[in-house]
Coordinates of C-alpha atoms and ligand atoms in Angstrom, one line a residue:
M1 CA 21.6 -48.0 39.1
E2 CA 24.2 -50.4 38.1
F3 CA 27.8 -48.8 37.3
G4 CA 29.8 -51.8 36.8
L5 CA 30.2 -53.3 33.4
S6 CA 28.3 -56.4 32.3
D7 CA 30.4 -59.8 31.8
E8 CA 30.4 -59.6 28.1
Q9 CA 31.6 -56.3 28.3
R10 CA 34.8 -57.1 30.2
L11 CA 35.1 -59.5 28.1
L12 CA 35.4 -57.5 25.2
Q13 CA 36.8 -54.5 27.2
E14 CA 39.5 -57.5 27.9
S15 CA 39.6 -58.2 24.1
V16 CA 40.1 -54.7 22.6
R17 CA 42.8 -53.9 25.4
R18 CA 44.6 -57.5 24.4
F19 CA 44.7 -55.9 20.8
A20 CA 46.1 -52.3 22.0
Q21 CA 49.1 -53.0 24.1
E22 CA 49.9 -56.2 21.6
E23 CA 49.3 -54.2 18.1
I24 CA 48.8 -50.7 18.7
A25 CA 51.2 -49.4 21.2
P26 CA 54.3 -50.9 20.3
V27 CA 53.8 -49.3 16.8
A28 CA 52.5 -46.5 17.8
A29 CA 54.9 -43.9 18.2
E30 CA 56.7 -45.8 14.4
Y31 CA 53.5 -44.4 12.6
D32 CA 53.3 -40.7 14.4
A33 CA 57.0 -40.5 12.6
S34 CA 55.9 -41.6 9.7
G35 CA 52.5 -40.3 9.2
E36 CA 52.0 -43.7 7.2
F37 CA 48.1 -45.0 7.3
P38 CA 47.6 -48.0 9.4
R39 CA 45.7 -50.1 6.8
E40 CA 47.1 -53.2 8.3
I41 CA 45.9 -52.8 11.8
I42 CA 42.6 -51.2 10.9
A43 CA 42.1 -54.4 8.8
K44 CA 42.9 -56.5 12.0
A45 CA 41.0 -54.4 13.3
W46 CA 37.6 -55.1 11.0
E47 CA 38.7 -58.9 11.6
L48 CA 37.9 -58.9 14.8
G49 CA 34.6 -56.7 14.9
L50 CA 35.8 -53.0 16.0
V51 CA 35.6 -51.4 12.6
S52 CA 31.8 -50.5 11.7
T53 CA 30.5 -51.5 15.3
Q54 CA 27.3 -49.9 14.9
V55 CA 26.0 -51.9 11.5
S56 CA 23.2 -54.0 12.8
P57 CA 23.5 -58.3 12.5
E58 CA 20.9 -58.0 9.9
Y59 CA 23.4 -56.0 7.6
G60 CA 26.2 -58.4 8.5
G61 CA 27.6 -56.2 11.4
V62 CA 28.4 -56.8 14.9
G63 CA 25.5 -54.4 16.3
L64 CA 27.4 -53.0 19.1
S65 CA 25.6 -50.3 21.3
S66 CA 27.0 -47.0 21.8
L67 CA 28.6 -48.0 25.2
D68 CA 29.9 -50.8 23.8
G69 CA 31.2 -48.8 21.5
C70 CA 32.5 -46.5 24.2
I71 CA 34.2 -49.2 25.7
V72 CA 36.4 -50.2 22.7
T73 CA 37.3 -46.9 21.6
E74 CA 38.5 -45.9 24.9
E75 CA 41.1 -49.2 24.8
L76 CA 41.8 -48.2 21.3
A77 CA 42.8 -44.8 21.8
W78 CA 44.8 -45.6 25.3
G79 CA 46.9 -47.5 22.5
C80 CA 47.1 -44.1 19.6
A81 CA 44.7 -41.6 19.3
G82 CA 45.5 -41.6 15.6
I83 CA 44.9 -45.1 14.7
C84 CA 41.9 -45.4 16.9
T85 CA 40.6 -42.0 15.0
S86 CA 41.8 -44.1 11.8
I87 CA 39.3 -46.7 12.5
M88 CA 36.1 -45.2 14.4
A89 CA 35.5 -42.7 11.3
N90 CA 33.8 -45.6 9.8
D91 CA 30.8 -45.0 12.2
L92 CA 30.9 -41.8 11.7
G93 CA 31.0 -42.2 8.4
L94 CA 28.1 -45.1 8.4
L95 CA 25.6 -42.9 11.5
P96 CA 24.0 -41.0 8.6
I97 CA 22.9 -44.3 6.1
A98 CA 22.0 -45.8 9.5
I99 CA 19.6 -42.6 10.4
A100 CA 18.0 -41.6 7.5
G101 CA 18.6 -44.6 5.0
T102 CA 15.5 -46.3 3.5
E103 CA 15.3 -50.5 4.1
A104 CA 17.4 -50.4 0.6
Q105 CA 20.0 -48.3 1.1
K106 CA 21.0 -50.3 4.4
Q107 CA 21.0 -53.1 3.0
A108 CA 23.0 -51.8 -0.3
W109 CA 25.6 -49.9 1.6
L110 CA 25.6 -50.9 5.0
T111 CA 25.9 -54.8 4.0
L112 CA 29.3 -53.7 1.4
L113 CA 30.6 -52.9 4.5
T114 CA 30.6 -55.9 6.4
E115 CA 31.2 -58.1 3.2
R116 CA 34.7 -57.3 3.2
F117 CA 37.2 -54.7 4.9
S118 CA 36.3 -51.7 3.5
L119 CA 36.2 -47.9 4.8
I120 CA 33.7 -44.8 4.7
A121 CA 34.2 -41.1 5.8
F122 CA 32.2 -38.2 6.5
C123 CA 32.6 -35.2 4.2
L124 CA 30.7 -32.5 6.3
S125 CA 33.6 -29.6 7.1
E126 CA 34.1 -27.0 4.2
P127 CA 37.0 -24.5 3.5
Q128 CA 34.7 -22.1 4.3
A129 CA 32.2 -23.5 6.8
G130 CA 33.4 -26.0 9.7
S131 CA 31.6 -24.9 12.5
D132 CA 28.9 -23.3 10.6
V133 CA 28.0 -26.1 9.1
A134 CA 24.7 -24.4 7.8
G135 CA 27.2 -22.4 6.1
L136 CA 28.3 -25.0 3.7
Q137 CA 28.9 -24.3 -0.1
L138 CA 29.0 -27.8 -1.8
K139 CA 26.5 -27.0 -4.6
V140 CA 24.0 -29.9 -5.3
S141 CA 21.9 -29.2 -8.6
K142 CA 19.5 -31.5 -10.1
E143 CA 19.8 -33.0 -13.3
G144 CA 17.2 -35.3 -14.6
E145 CA 17.1 -38.0 -12.0
D146 CA 20.3 -37.2 -11.0
Y147 CA 22.5 -34.8 -9.1
V148 CA 25.8 -33.4 -9.5
L149 CA 27.7 -32.2 -7.1
D150 CA 30.3 -29.2 -7.4
G151 CA 32.5 -28.1 -4.7
T152 CA 35.4 -28.6 -1.5
K153 CA 35.4 -30.7 1.6
C154 CA 38.1 -30.4 3.9
W155 CA 39.4 -32.0 7.3
I156 CA 37.8 -36.1 6.0
T157 CA 39.3 -38.1 7.9
N158 CA 40.1 -41.4 5.9
G159 CA 39.9 -38.7 2.4
G160 CA 41.3 -40.6 0.1
E161 CA 41.5 -43.7 1.4
A162 CA 38.1 -44.5 2.2
D163 CA 36.2 -46.9 -0.7
F164 CA 32.6 -44.9 0.1
Y165 CA 31.6 -41.4 1.2
T166 CA 28.8 -40.0 2.9
V167 CA 28.7 -36.3 2.0
F168 CA 26.3 -32.9 2.3
A169 CA 25.3 -30.6 -0.1
T170 CA 22.9 -28.0 -0.4
L171 CA 20.3 -27.3 -3.6
D172 CA 20.6 -23.2 -2.5
P173 CA 22.8 -21.9 0.0
S174 CA 20.9 -19.0 0.7
Q175 CA 18.5 -21.5 2.3
R176 CA 20.6 -22.5 4.9
H177 CA 20.0 -25.3 7.2
A178 CA 16.8 -26.4 4.4
G179 CA 19.3 -26.4 1.3
I180 CA 20.9 -29.2 3.0
C181 CA 20.8 -32.9 0.9
A182 CA 22.5 -35.8 2.3
F183 CA 24.4 -38.6 -0.4
V184 CA 26.2 -42.0 0.1
L185 CA 28.2 -43.1 -3.1
H186 CA 31.4 -44.8 -3.9
A187 CA 35.2 -42.9 -3.7
D188 CA 35.9 -44.2 -7.2
T189 CA 33.0 -42.4 -9.0
P190 CA 34.6 -40.2 -11.4
G191 CA 34.7 -36.7 -11.2
I192 CA 35.8 -37.1 -7.4
S193 CA 39.7 -36.2 -6.9
H194 CA 42.0 -35.5 -3.2
G195 CA 43.8 -33.0 -2.3
K196 CA 47.2 -33.5 -0.6
K197 CA 47.5 -34.9 2.8
E198 CA 47.6 -32.8 5.8
D199 CA 50.7 -32.5 7.5
K200 CA 49.0 -32.3 11.3
M201 CA 50.9 -31.7 14.9
G202 CA 49.1 -35.4 16.2
Q203 CA 47.2 -37.9 15.6
R204 CA 49.6 -38.2 12.6
A205 CA 48.8 -41.7 12.2
S206 CA 45.2 -40.5 10.8
E207 CA 44.8 -39.7 6.9
T208 CA 43.3 -35.8 6.4
R209 CA 43.0 -34.6 3.4
V210 CA 40.9 -32.2 1.1
V211 CA 37.8 -33.8 -0.9
I212 CA 37.1 -32.2 -4.3
F213 CA 33.9 -33.0 -5.9
D214 CA 33.9 -31.4 -9.7
G215 CA 30.3 -32.3 -11.9
V216 CA 30.2 -35.8 -9.5
R217 CA 26.9 -37.6 -10.8
V218 CA 24.6 -39.1 -8.0
P219 CA 21.6 -41.4 -9.3
A220 CA 18.6 -39.9 -6.6
A221 CA 18.8 -43.3 -5.1
Q222 CA 21.8 -42.7 -3.2
R223 CA 20.0 -39.2 -1.8
L224 CA 20.0 -40.2 2.4
G225 CA 16.6 -38.3 4.1
A226 CA 14.1 -35.7 1.9
E227 CA 15.8 -32.7 0.1
G228 CA 16.3 -30.5 3.2
E229 CA 16.7 -33.0 5.6
G230 CA 20.7 -33.2 5.3
F231 CA 21.3 -30.4 8.4
K232 CA 19.3 -32.4 11.0
V233 CA 20.7 -36.2 9.6
A234 CA 24.0 -34.4 10.4
M235 CA 22.8 -33.3 13.9
Q236 CA 21.9 -36.1 14.8
T237 CA 24.8 -37.9 13.2
L238 CA 26.9 -35.9 15.8
D239 CA 25.0 -36.6 18.9
R240 CA 25.7 -40.0 18.5
A241 CA 29.4 -39.8 17.0
R242 CA 29.8 -37.8 20.1
P243 CA 30.2 -39.8 23.2
P244 CA 33.1 -42.1 21.0
I245 CA 35.0 -38.7 20.8
A246 CA 34.3 -38.4 24.8
A247 CA 35.8 -42.0 24.9
V248 CA 39.1 -41.3 22.9
G249 CA 39.1 -38.4 25.2
T250 CA 38.9 -40.8 28.3
G251 CA 41.8 -43.0 26.6
I252 CA 43.9 -40.5 26.5
A253 CA 43.9 -39.4 29.6
R254 CA 44.4 -42.8 31.1
R255 CA 47.0 -43.0 29.2
A256 CA 48.5 -40.4 30.3
L257 CA 47.9 -41.1 34.8
E258 CA 49.3 -44.7 33.8
E259 CA 52.0 -43.7 32.4
S260 CA 52.7 -40.9 34.9
V261 CA 52.1 -43.1 37.8
A262 CA 54.7 -45.0 37.1
Y263 CA 57.3 -43.3 36.3
A264 CA 56.5 -41.4 39.5
Q265 CA 57.4 -44.1 41.2
E266 CA 60.4 -44.7 39.2
R267 CA 61.7 -41.8 39.2
K268 CA 63.9 -40.7 41.8
A269 CA 64.6 -36.3 42.9
F270 CA 66.3 -35.5 46.4
G271 CA 67.0 -39.2 46.9
S272 CA 63.3 -40.5 46.9
P273 CA 60.8 -41.6 44.2
I274 CA 59.5 -37.5 42.9
G275 CA 55.6 -40.0 43.3
S276 CA 56.8 -39.0 46.7
F277 CA 56.5 -35.0 46.9
Q278 CA 52.8 -33.6 47.1
A279 CA 53.2 -31.3 44.4
V280 CA 53.2 -34.8 42.2
Q281 CA 51.2 -36.6 43.9
F282 CA 48.1 -34.0 43.3
M283 CA 48.6 -34.2 39.5
L284 CA 47.9 -37.6 39.6
A285 CA 45.3 -37.3 42.1
D286 CA 43.7 -35.0 40.0
M287 CA 44.1 -36.6 36.7
A288 CA 42.8 -39.9 38.3
K289 CA 38.8 -38.2 39.5
D290 CA 39.3 -36.5 36.4
V291 CA 39.4 -39.6 34.2
E292 CA 36.5 -41.1 36.1
A293 CA 34.7 -38.3 35.9
A294 CA 35.0 -38.3 32.3
R295 CA 34.3 -41.5 31.4
L296 CA 30.7 -41.4 33.9
L297 CA 30.1 -38.5 31.2
T298 CA 30.8 -40.4 27.9
H299 CA 28.9 -43.7 29.5
Q300 CA 25.7 -41.6 30.2
S301 CA 25.8 -40.2 26.9
A302 CA 26.4 -43.7 25.4
W303 CA 23.3 -45.0 27.3
M304 CA 20.7 -42.1 26.2
V305 CA 21.8 -42.5 22.8
D306 CA 20.7 -46.4 23.4
Q307 CA 17.5 -45.4 25.5
G308 CA 17.0 -43.4 21.9
L309 CA 16.7 -40.3 23.7
R310 CA 17.9 -36.5 22.4
A311 CA 21.6 -37.0 23.7
S312 CA 22.5 -33.3 22.1
K313 CA 23.4 -32.0 25.2
H314 CA 24.8 -35.0 27.2
S315 CA 27.3 -35.9 23.9
S316 CA 28.5 -32.5 23.8
F317 CA 28.6 -32.0 27.9
A318 CA 30.8 -35.7 27.5
K319 CA 32.6 -35.0 24.5
C320 CA 34.1 -31.3 26.1
F321 CA 34.8 -31.9 29.5
A322 CA 36.5 -35.5 28.1
T323 CA 38.4 -33.9 25.4
D324 CA 39.6 -31.0 28.1
V325 CA 40.6 -33.8 30.3
A326 CA 42.2 -35.3 28.1
M327 CA 44.3 -31.8 27.3
R328 CA 45.0 -30.8 30.9
A329 CA 45.6 -35.0 31.8
S330 CA 48.8 -35.4 28.9
T331 CA 50.1 -31.7 29.4
D332 CA 50.4 -32.5 33.5
A333 CA 51.6 -35.8 32.6
V334 CA 54.7 -33.6 30.5
Q335 CA 55.2 -31.5 33.3
V336 CA 55.5 -35.2 35.8
F337 CA 58.0 -36.1 33.0
G338 CA 60.0 -33.6 33.0
G339 CA 62.1 -32.8 30.7
N340 CA 62.1 -36.3 29.2
G341 CA 58.5 -35.8 29.4
Y342 CA 59.5 -33.4 26.1
T343 CA 61.3 -35.8 24.0
K344 CA 60.3 -38.3 21.9
E345 CA 62.3 -40.7 23.9
Y346 CA 58.7 -41.0 26.1
P347 CA 55.5 -41.7 25.7
V348 CA 53.8 -38.8 26.7
E349 CA 54.9 -35.4 23.9
K350 CA 52.5 -37.5 21.8
L351 CA 49.6 -37.6 24.1
M352 CA 49.8 -34.4 24.7
R353 CA 49.9 -33.3 20.6
D354 CA 46.3 -35.7 19.8
A355 CA 45.2 -34.4 23.2
K356 CA 45.2 -31.4 21.3
L357 CA 43.1 -32.1 17.9
M358 CA 40.3 -33.9 20.4
Q359 CA 39.1 -30.3 21.6
I360 CA 38.4 -29.3 18.0
Y361 CA 37.6 -32.1 15.8
E362 CA 33.7 -32.8 15.8
G363 CA 32.7 -29.3 16.9
T364 CA 35.3 -27.1 18.9
N365 CA 35.0 -27.7 22.8
Q366 CA 33.4 -23.3 21.8
I367 CA 30.7 -24.9 19.6
Q368 CA 30.0 -27.9 22.3
R369 CA 29.5 -25.3 25.2
L370 CA 27.5 -23.6 22.4
V371 CA 25.1 -26.1 22.3
I372 CA 24.8 -26.8 25.7
A373 CA 24.0 -23.2 26.5
R374 CA 20.8 -23.0 23.7
E375 CA 19.8 -26.3 25.7
L376 CA 19.7 -24.7 28.8
L377 CA 17.7 -21.5 27.4
R378 CA 15.6 -23.1 25.0
Ligands
LIG1 N1 18.9 -33.1 16.3 C1 18.0 -33.1 15.3 N2 17.5 -31.7 14.5 C2 18.6 -30.7 15.4 C3 19.6 -30.9 16.3 C4 20.1 -32.2 16.3 N3 20.9 -32.5 17.5 N4 20.8 -29.9 16.4 C5 19.3 -29.0 15.9 N5 18.7 -29.4 15.1 C6 17.7 -28.5 14.0 C7 17.0 -27.6 14.9 O1 16.1 -27.8 16.0 C8 16.3 -26.5 14.0 O2 15.5 -27.0 13.6 P1 13.8 -26.0 13.1 O3 14.6 -25.2 11.8 O4 12.6 -27.2 12.3 O5 13.8 -25.3 13.6 C9 17.4 -26.9 13.4 O6 18.7 -28.2 13.1 C10 18.6 -25.5 12.7 O7 19.6 -26.3 14.4 P2 19.8 -24.3 14.8 O8 19.6 -23.2 14.5 O9 20.9 -25.4 16.0 O10 21.0 -24.6 13.8 P3 23.0 -23.4 13.3 O11 23.0 -23.0 12.4 O12 22.1 -22.2 14.9 O13 23.9 -24.5 15.4 C11 25.3 -25.8 15.4 C12 23.8 -25.8 14.4 C13 24.9 -26.3 16.9 C14 26.4 -24.7 15.5 C15 25.8 -26.7 14.4 O14 26.5 -26.0 13.0 C16 27.6 -27.2 14.3 O15 27.3 -28.7 15.3 N6 28.4 -27.3 14.7 C17 29.9 -28.1 14.6 C18 30.0 -28.8 13.1 C19 30.8 -30.1 13.8 O16 30.4 -30.7 14.7 N7 31.7 -30.6 12.9 C20 32.2 -31.8 12.8 C21 32.4 -32.4 11.2 S1 33.4 -33.8 11.5 C22 34.5 -33.8 12.0 O17 35.0 -33.4 12.2 C23 35.1 -35.9 12.7 C24 36.4 -35.8 12.2 O18 37.0 -35.7 11.2 C25 37.0 -37.0 12.6

């Protein structure tokens, strides 16, 4: 058993760490305040091969393993979780094509993502179907050789900014799982429009919008997998997308730890640095051990994905644990900083706001526990 990174992985980590330190961290507070979409930063990340990392070289991509993708993601999230989410949403969006696409579909759509800078977004959640994917209502009807989509998706990361969408729709809502189909389409297909940008508590540099489908015609060649297979495609996508979410949690928690250690050495109370007090030391020690444990679970779940093993339970372990750690560590970081931590003059209140979303998106942590319990009792 080998816990260390290879030389290549270390180089990759160092180069993304530099990118996060130089290009992301210095502007993170600005993007947080303005809520502006960080298109220029994402474009720079694309130049470095940090966007659409899961596209394999035969389609022009860098073809990072899931483990390598998690190494990249932890570093980006250290810089800013919102900007990181905008970058990694592309891998989530393209996974249904990588998982269920035919060779011709992969050639057509994955190559588009690597030929020029472009974004793809994953459209699964709906106003009345977030946790309950099988309850989705976006209707797909057959018209000759085409399909027509009608309905609304919500909480779509990069909605309104993406060039392409992968979309899940149902032929018949009463059939639940068995009725769902997956599609890939151009975002400028007639009939697609977008709602207002959500004004979020945290991760404000990531764009989240409603996407409306009104009589959107899609050729059958753009269906991913067979009719009725869409639910499983969505679940397999989430199995592979949750380790990187765990890596975001690890990145936020590591930043909280590093900021807290530095502050504890510098800030004085009762004539000594606050790091000399056991009350603060215990908070730092808990953060440090939790960051390590979160990273181990993250890397293990990614390793399972890379081995082609079904990773549902381990992806849920990692997503749930690492994002709970992010919430705890960032909350404790605010405590270490005291009154200063509660102001926008210091970076830790942003970490706390950003961490909260991690316990909610890509399956709430209650859903992760449900997945784990079902696997245990199956
Ligand atoms: N792989 C393959 N097949 C799977 C599977 C998996 N991981 N999970 C389930 N299935 C199969 C089951 O074996 C079952 O197959 P059969 O019908 O052949 O027996 C079928 O799918 C139905 O499974 P369940 O009975 O478990 O389905 P369910 O409806 O009870 O519950 C759920 C499933 C786990 C609750 C699921 O709905 C879920 O994961 N919900 C959370 C949704 C989510 O994570 N949304 C995130 C949106 S994306 C996002 O947030 C991104 C962002 O913005 C950045």
